[in-house]
Short mmCIF file of C-alpha atoms and ligand atoms in Angstrom, two decimals:
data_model
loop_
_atom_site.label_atom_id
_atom_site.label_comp_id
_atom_site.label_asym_id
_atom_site.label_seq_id
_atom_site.Cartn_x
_atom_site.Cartn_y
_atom_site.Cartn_z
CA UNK A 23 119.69 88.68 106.24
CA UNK A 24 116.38 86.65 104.99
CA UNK A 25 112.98 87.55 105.28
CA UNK A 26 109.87 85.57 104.95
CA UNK A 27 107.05 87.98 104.62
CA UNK A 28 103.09 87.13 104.71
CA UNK A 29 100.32 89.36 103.17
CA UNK A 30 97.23 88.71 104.30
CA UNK A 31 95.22 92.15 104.35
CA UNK A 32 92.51 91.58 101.78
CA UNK A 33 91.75 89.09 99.14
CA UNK A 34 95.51 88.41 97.84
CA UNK A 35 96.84 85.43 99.88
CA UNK A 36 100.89 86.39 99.20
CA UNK A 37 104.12 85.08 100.44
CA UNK A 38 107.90 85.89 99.70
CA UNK A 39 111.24 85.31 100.77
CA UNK A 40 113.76 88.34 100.53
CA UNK A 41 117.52 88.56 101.04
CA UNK A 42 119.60 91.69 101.33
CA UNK A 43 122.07 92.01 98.47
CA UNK A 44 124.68 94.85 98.68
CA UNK A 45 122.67 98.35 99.23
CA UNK A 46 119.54 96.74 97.81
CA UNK A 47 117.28 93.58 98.49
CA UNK A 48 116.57 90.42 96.10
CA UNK A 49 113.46 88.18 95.65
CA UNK A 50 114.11 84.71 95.89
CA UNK A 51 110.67 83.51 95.57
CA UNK A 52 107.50 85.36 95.72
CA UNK A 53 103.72 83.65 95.05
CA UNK A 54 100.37 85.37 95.41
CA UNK A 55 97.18 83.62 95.34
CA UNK A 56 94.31 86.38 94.13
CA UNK A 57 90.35 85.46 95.17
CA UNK A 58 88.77 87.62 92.72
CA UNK A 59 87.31 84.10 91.63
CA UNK A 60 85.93 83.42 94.67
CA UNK A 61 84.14 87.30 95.41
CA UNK A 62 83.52 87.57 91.89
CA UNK A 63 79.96 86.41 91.95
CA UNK A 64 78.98 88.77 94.99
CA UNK A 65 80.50 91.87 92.94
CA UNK A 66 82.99 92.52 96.02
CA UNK A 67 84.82 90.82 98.98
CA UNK A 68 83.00 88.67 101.35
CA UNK A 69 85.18 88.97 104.53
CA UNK A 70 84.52 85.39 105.84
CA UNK A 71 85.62 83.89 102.65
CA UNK A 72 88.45 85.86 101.88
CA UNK A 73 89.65 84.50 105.89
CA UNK A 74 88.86 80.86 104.88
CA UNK A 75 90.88 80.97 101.35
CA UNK A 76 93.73 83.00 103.38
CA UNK A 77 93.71 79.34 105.80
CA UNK A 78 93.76 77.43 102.88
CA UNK A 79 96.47 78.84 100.79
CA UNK A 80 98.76 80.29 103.29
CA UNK A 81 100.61 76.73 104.04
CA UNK A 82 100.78 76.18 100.44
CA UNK A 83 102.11 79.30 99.51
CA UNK A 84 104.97 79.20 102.36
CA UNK A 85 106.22 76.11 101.46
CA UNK A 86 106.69 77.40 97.88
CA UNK A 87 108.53 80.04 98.47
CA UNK A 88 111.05 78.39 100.99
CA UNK A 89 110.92 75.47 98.68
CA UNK A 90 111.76 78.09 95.71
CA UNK A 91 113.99 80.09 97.35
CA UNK A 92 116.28 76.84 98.69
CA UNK A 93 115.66 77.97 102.78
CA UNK A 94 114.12 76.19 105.56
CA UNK A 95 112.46 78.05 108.64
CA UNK A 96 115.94 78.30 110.80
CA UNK A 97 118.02 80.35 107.83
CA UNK A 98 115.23 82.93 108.36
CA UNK A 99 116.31 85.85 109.80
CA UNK A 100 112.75 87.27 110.39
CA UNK A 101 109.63 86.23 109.66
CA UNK A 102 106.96 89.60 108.62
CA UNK A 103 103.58 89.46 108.41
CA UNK A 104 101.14 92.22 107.62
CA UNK A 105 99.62 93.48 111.28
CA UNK A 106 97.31 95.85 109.65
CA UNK A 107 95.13 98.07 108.33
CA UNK A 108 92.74 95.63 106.91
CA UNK A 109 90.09 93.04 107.67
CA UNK A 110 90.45 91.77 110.93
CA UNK A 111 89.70 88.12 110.09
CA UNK A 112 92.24 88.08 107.23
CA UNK A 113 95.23 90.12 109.06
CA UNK A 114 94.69 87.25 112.29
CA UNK A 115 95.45 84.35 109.92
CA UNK A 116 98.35 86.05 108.61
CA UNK A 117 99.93 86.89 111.63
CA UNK A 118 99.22 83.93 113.55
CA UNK A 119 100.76 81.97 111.12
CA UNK A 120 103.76 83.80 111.67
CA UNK A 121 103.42 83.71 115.10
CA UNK A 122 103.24 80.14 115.09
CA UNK A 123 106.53 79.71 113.02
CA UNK A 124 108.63 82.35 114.54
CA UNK A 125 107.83 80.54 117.77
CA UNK A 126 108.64 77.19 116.44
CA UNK A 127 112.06 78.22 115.32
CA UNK A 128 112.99 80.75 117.33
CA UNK A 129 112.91 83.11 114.46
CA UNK A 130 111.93 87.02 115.51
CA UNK A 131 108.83 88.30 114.66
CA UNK A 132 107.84 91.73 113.07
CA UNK A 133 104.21 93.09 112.22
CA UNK A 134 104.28 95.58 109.23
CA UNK A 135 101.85 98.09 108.33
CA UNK A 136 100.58 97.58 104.69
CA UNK A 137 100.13 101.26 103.83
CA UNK A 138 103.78 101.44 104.97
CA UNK A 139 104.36 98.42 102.76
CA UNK A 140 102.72 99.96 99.74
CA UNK A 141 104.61 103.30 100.61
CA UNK A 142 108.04 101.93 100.12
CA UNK A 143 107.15 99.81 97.35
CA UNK A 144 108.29 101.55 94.54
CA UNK A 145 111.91 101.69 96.45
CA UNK A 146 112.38 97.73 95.77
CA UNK A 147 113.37 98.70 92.41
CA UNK A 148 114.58 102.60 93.00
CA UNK A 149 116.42 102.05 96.40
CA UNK A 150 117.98 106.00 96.00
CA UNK A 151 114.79 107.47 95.40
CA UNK A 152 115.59 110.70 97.31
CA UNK A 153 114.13 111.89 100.35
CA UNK A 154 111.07 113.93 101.12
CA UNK A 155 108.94 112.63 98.42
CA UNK A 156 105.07 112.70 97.32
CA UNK A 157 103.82 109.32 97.35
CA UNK A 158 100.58 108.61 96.07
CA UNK A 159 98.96 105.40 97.24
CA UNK A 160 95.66 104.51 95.10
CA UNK A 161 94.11 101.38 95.89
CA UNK A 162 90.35 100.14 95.82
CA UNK A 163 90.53 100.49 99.44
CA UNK A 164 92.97 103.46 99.40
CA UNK A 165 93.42 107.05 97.80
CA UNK A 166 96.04 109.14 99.72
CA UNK A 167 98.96 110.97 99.29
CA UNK A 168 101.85 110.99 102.09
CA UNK A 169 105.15 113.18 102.28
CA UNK A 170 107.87 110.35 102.78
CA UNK A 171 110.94 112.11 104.77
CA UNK A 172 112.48 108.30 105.18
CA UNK A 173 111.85 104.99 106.41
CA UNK A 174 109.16 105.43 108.78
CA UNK A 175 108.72 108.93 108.34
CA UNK A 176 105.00 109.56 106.95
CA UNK A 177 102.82 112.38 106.56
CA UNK A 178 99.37 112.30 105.53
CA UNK A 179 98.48 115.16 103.00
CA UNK A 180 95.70 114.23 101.47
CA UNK A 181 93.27 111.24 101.67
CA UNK A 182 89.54 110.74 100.23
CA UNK A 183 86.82 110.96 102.08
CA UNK A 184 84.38 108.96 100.59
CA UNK A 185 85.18 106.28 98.04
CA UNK A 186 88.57 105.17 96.92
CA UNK A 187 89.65 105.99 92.69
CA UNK A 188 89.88 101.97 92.26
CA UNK A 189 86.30 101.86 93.35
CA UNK A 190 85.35 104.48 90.59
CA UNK A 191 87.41 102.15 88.72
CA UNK A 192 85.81 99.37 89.52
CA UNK A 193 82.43 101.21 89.79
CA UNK A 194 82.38 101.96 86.04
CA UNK A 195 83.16 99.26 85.00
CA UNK A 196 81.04 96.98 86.42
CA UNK A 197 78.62 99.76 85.24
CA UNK A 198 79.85 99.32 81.60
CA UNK A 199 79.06 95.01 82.67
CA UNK A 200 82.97 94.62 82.88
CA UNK A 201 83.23 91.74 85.58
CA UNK A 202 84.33 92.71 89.18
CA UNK A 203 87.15 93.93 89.72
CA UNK A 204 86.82 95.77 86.27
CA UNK A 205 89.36 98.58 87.04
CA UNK A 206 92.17 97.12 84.69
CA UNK A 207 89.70 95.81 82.18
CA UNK A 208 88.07 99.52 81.79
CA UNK A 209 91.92 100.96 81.42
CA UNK A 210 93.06 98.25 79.09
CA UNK A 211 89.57 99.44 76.38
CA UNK A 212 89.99 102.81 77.49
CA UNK A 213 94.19 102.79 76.54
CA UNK A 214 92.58 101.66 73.07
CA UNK A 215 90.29 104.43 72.55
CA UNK A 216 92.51 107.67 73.75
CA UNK A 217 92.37 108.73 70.33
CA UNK A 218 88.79 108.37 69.34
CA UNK A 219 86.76 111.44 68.10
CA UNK A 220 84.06 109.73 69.61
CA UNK A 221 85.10 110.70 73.19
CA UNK A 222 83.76 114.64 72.43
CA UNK A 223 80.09 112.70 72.81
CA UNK A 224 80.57 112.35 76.29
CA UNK A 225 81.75 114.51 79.37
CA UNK A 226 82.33 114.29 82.61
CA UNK A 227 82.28 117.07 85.57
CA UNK A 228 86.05 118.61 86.39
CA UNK A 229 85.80 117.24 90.04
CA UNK A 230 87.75 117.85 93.51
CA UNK A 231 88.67 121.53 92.40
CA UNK A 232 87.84 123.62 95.73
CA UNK A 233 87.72 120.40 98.16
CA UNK A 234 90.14 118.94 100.78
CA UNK A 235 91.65 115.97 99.75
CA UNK A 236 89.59 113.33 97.65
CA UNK A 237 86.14 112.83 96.76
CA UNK A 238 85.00 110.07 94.02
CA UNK A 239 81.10 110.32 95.39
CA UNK A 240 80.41 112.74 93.05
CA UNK A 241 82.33 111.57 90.17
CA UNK A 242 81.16 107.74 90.59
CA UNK A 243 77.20 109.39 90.40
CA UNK A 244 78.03 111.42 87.20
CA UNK A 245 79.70 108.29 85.86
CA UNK A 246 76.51 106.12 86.63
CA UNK A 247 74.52 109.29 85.05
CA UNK A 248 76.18 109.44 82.00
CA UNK A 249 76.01 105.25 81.73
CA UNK A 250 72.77 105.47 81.97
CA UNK A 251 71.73 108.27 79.30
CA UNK A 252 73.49 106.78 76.80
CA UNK A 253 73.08 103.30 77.44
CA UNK A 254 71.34 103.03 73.61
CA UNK A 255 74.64 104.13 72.74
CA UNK A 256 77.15 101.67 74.22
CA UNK A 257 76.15 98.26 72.03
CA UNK A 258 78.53 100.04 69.59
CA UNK A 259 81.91 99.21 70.88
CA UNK A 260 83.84 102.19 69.25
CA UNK A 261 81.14 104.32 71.75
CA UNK A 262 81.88 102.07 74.77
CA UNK A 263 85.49 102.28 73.91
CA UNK A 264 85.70 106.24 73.75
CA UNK A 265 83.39 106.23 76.92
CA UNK A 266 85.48 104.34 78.82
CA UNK A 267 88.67 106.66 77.68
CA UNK A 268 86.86 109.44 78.93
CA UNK A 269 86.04 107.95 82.50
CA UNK A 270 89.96 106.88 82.48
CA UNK A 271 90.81 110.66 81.97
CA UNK A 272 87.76 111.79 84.48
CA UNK A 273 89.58 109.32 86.97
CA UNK A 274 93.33 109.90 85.95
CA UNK A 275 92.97 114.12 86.16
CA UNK A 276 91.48 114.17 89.27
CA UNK A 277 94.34 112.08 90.69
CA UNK A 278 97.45 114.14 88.92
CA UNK A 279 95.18 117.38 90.17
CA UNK A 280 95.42 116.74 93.56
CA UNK A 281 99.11 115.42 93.17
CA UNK A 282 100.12 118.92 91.67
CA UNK A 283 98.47 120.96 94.32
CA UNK A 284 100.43 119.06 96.86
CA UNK A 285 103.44 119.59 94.49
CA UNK A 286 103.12 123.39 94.59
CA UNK A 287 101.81 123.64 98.37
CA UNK A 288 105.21 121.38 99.41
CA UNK A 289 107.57 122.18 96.73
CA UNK A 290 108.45 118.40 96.32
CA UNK A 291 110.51 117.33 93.34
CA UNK A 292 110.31 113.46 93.30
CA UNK A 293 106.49 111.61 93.21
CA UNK A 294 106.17 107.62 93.38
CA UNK A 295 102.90 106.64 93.15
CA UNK A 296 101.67 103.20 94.33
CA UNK A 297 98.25 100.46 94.86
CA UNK A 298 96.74 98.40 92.31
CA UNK A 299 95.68 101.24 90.46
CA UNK A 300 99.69 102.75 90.12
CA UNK A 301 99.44 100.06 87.69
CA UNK A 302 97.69 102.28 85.42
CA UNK A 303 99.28 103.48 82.29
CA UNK A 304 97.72 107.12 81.78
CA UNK A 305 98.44 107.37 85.52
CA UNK A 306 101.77 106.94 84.97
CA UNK A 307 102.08 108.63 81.92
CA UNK A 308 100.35 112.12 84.00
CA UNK A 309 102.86 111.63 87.02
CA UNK A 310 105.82 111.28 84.86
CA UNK A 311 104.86 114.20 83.37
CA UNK A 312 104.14 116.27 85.90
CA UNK A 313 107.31 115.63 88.10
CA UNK A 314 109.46 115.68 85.05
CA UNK A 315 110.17 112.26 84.82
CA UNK A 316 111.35 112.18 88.41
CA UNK A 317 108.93 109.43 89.12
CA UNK A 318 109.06 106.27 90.65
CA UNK A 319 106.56 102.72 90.26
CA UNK A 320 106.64 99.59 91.79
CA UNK A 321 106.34 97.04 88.65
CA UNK A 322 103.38 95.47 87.71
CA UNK A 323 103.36 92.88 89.82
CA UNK A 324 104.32 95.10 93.07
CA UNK A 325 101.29 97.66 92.07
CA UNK A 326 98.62 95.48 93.97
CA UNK A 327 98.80 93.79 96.97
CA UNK A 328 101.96 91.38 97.54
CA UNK A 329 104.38 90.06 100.41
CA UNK A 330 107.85 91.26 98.41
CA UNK A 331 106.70 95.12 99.67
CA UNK A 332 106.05 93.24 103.49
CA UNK A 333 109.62 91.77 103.17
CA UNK A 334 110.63 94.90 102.19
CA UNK A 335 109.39 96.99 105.30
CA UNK A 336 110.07 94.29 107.37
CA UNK A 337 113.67 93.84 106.24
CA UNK A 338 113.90 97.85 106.75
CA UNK A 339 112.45 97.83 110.20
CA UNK A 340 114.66 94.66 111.45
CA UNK A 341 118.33 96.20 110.15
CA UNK A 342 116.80 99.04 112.39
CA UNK A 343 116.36 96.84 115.39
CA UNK A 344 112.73 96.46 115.73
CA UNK A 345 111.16 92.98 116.81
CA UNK A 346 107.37 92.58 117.52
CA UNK A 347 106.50 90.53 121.04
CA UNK A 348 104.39 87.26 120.35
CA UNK A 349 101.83 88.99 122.21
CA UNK A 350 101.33 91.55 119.15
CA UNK A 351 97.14 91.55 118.26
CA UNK A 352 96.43 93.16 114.73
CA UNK A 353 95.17 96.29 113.87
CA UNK A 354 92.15 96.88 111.65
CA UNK A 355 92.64 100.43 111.58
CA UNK A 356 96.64 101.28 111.81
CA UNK A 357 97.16 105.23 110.65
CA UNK A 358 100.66 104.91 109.13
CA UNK A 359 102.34 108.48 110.40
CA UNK A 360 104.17 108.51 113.72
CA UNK A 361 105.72 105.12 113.24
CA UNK A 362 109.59 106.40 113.03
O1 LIG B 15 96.12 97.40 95.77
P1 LIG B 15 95.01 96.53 95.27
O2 LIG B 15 95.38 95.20 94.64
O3 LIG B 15 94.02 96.16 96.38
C1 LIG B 15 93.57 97.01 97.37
O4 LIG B 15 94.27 97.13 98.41
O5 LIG B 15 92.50 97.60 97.13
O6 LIG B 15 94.17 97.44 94.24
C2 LIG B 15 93.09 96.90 93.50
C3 LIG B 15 92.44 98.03 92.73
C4 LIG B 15 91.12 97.60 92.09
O7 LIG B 15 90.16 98.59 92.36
C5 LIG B 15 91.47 97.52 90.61
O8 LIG B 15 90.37 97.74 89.77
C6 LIG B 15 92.50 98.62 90.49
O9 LIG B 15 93.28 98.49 91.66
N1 LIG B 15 93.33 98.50 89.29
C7 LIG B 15 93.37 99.41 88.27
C8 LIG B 15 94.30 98.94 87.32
N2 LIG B 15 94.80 97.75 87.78
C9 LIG B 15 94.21 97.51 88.98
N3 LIG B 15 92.71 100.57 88.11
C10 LIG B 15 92.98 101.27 87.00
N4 LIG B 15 93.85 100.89 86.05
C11 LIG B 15 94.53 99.74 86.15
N5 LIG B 15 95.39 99.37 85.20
ZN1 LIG B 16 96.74 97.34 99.48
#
């Protein structure tokens, strides 16, 4: 059983080729293609260009990875592409390029869902992770948690209703003139600085007590506030440092808060959290904590968006006996419960 898998969701132009191995799955080949140079200037993703850099890379990425991984089209058993949620432009030139080859070769076609993909993404490398689990999935697009009861069984417990935590991430750091995306630039200072006395010189509101689900609105303005009062301060890099430790913990406690109410509310023993920002050390470091080390994360390279997680789902959903028709449009907006 091989899988070619396309990502196309966002600004990561991905491709990978998977094979089932015993109870588990191996890479062969995997590339990703990231366009943070090309949005960089405009401080976030320009739709348009992230569809025309998707049109430009996808062949070249493809051809890699069945190049890499020693297969041509017809020793494909399916061919995945993301279907949705996402931007419409970007998911159409994924999965009409896998239209086009799975009708070429006569190779079956399946559309995944990438929250799905993100959901099960820690399971590449912990296939017995056990059933129901919390699974946090913190993106810049993305802060929710779901209760996984198995493949395909999702249920939305929490989600933001404003911004997203990478955006706060991202938000900050960009405030702190860390170039866009600035999330893992503001952790990587911030992991520095945990231990500075400096940090009591700056704090930031305990946020999302009393709400439902996720809020960063409020948290990204105090962030902005407290930039901006002390902005003497911050040509001192020990101050920048220690602020930027204390934004990591603003971000980081709100997350692990709302994972612990769900914790208590559901009585869940195992968390895997998941999203660019999983890739997060403190985060990690809170979680593992909290569930008492039974905690699962994809690896660093899994964390933000890639097409070994579409394989993945799209391996999953095959061995189950699901095909998509040709006919299959995408889906912009593409809730991930009630797929079982
Ligand atoms: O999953 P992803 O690649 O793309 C989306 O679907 O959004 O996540 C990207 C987000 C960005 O906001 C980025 O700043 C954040 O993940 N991020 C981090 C870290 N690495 C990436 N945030 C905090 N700490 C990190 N180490
Ligand atoms: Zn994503």
């Amino acid at each position: 059983m091989r899988c070619l898998a396309i990502e196309t969701s966002c600004d990561e132009s991905a491709a990978c080729v998977l094979e089932r191995s015993g109870d588990g799955f191996t890479i062969l080949a995997e590339e990703i293609s990231s366009q943070t140079a090309v949005h960089e200037a405009y401080g976030g993703v320009v739709p348009e260009l992230a569809s025309r850099e998707h049109l430009r890379n996808l062949p070249i990425l493809v051809d890699a990875v069945l190049h890499r991984s020693g297969s041509s089209v017809r020793d494909l058993t399916v061919i995945a592409a993301t279907r949705g949620p996402g931007l419409k432009g970007c998911l159409m030139i994924g999965l009409n390029f896998a239209k086009g080859l799975a009708l070429a070769h006569g190779v079956p076609l399946l559309g995944v869902n990438h929250i799905e993909g993100h959901l099960l993404a820690p399971l590449l490398d912990v296939p017995d992770a056990p059933f129901p689990h919390l699974s946090l999935v913190v993106s810049g697009g993305h802060t929710e948690i779901h209760e996984v009861s198995g493949i395909g069984r999702y249920r939305l417990v929490a989600r933001t209703t404003d911004d997203a935590a990478g955006e706060a991430f991202d938000k900050a750091a960009h405030l702190l003139g860390l170039s866009y995306p600035g999330g893992a630039k503001l952790a990587a200072i911030a992991d520095k600085f945990r231990d500075s006395p400096d940090k009591k010189r700056f704090s930031l509101p305990k946020v999302m007590r009393e709400a439902e689900g996720f809020s960063f609105s409020g948290l990204k303005t105090a962030i902005a506030l407290l930039v901006q009062r002390n902005s003497a301060l911050l040509q001192d890099e020990q101050l920048k440092g220690a602020l930027c430790a204390v934004i990591q913990e603003s971000i980081v406690d709100a997350l692990v808060f709302k994972l612990r109410e769900a914790q208590l509310r559901l009585g869940a023993e195992f968390i895997t959290v998941t999203g660019g920002v999983s890739a997060n050390a403190l985060l990690r470091e809170r979680v593992l904590e909290l569930a008492h080390g039974k905690a699962a994360f994809p690896l660093p390279h899994h964390c933000m968006d890639n097409a070994a997680m579409i394989a993945h789902v799209g391996a999953l959903r095959f061995e189950r006996g699901e095909r998509s028709p040709l006919s299959e449009e995408v889906r912009a907006r593409w809730p991930v419960e009630g797929m079982d």
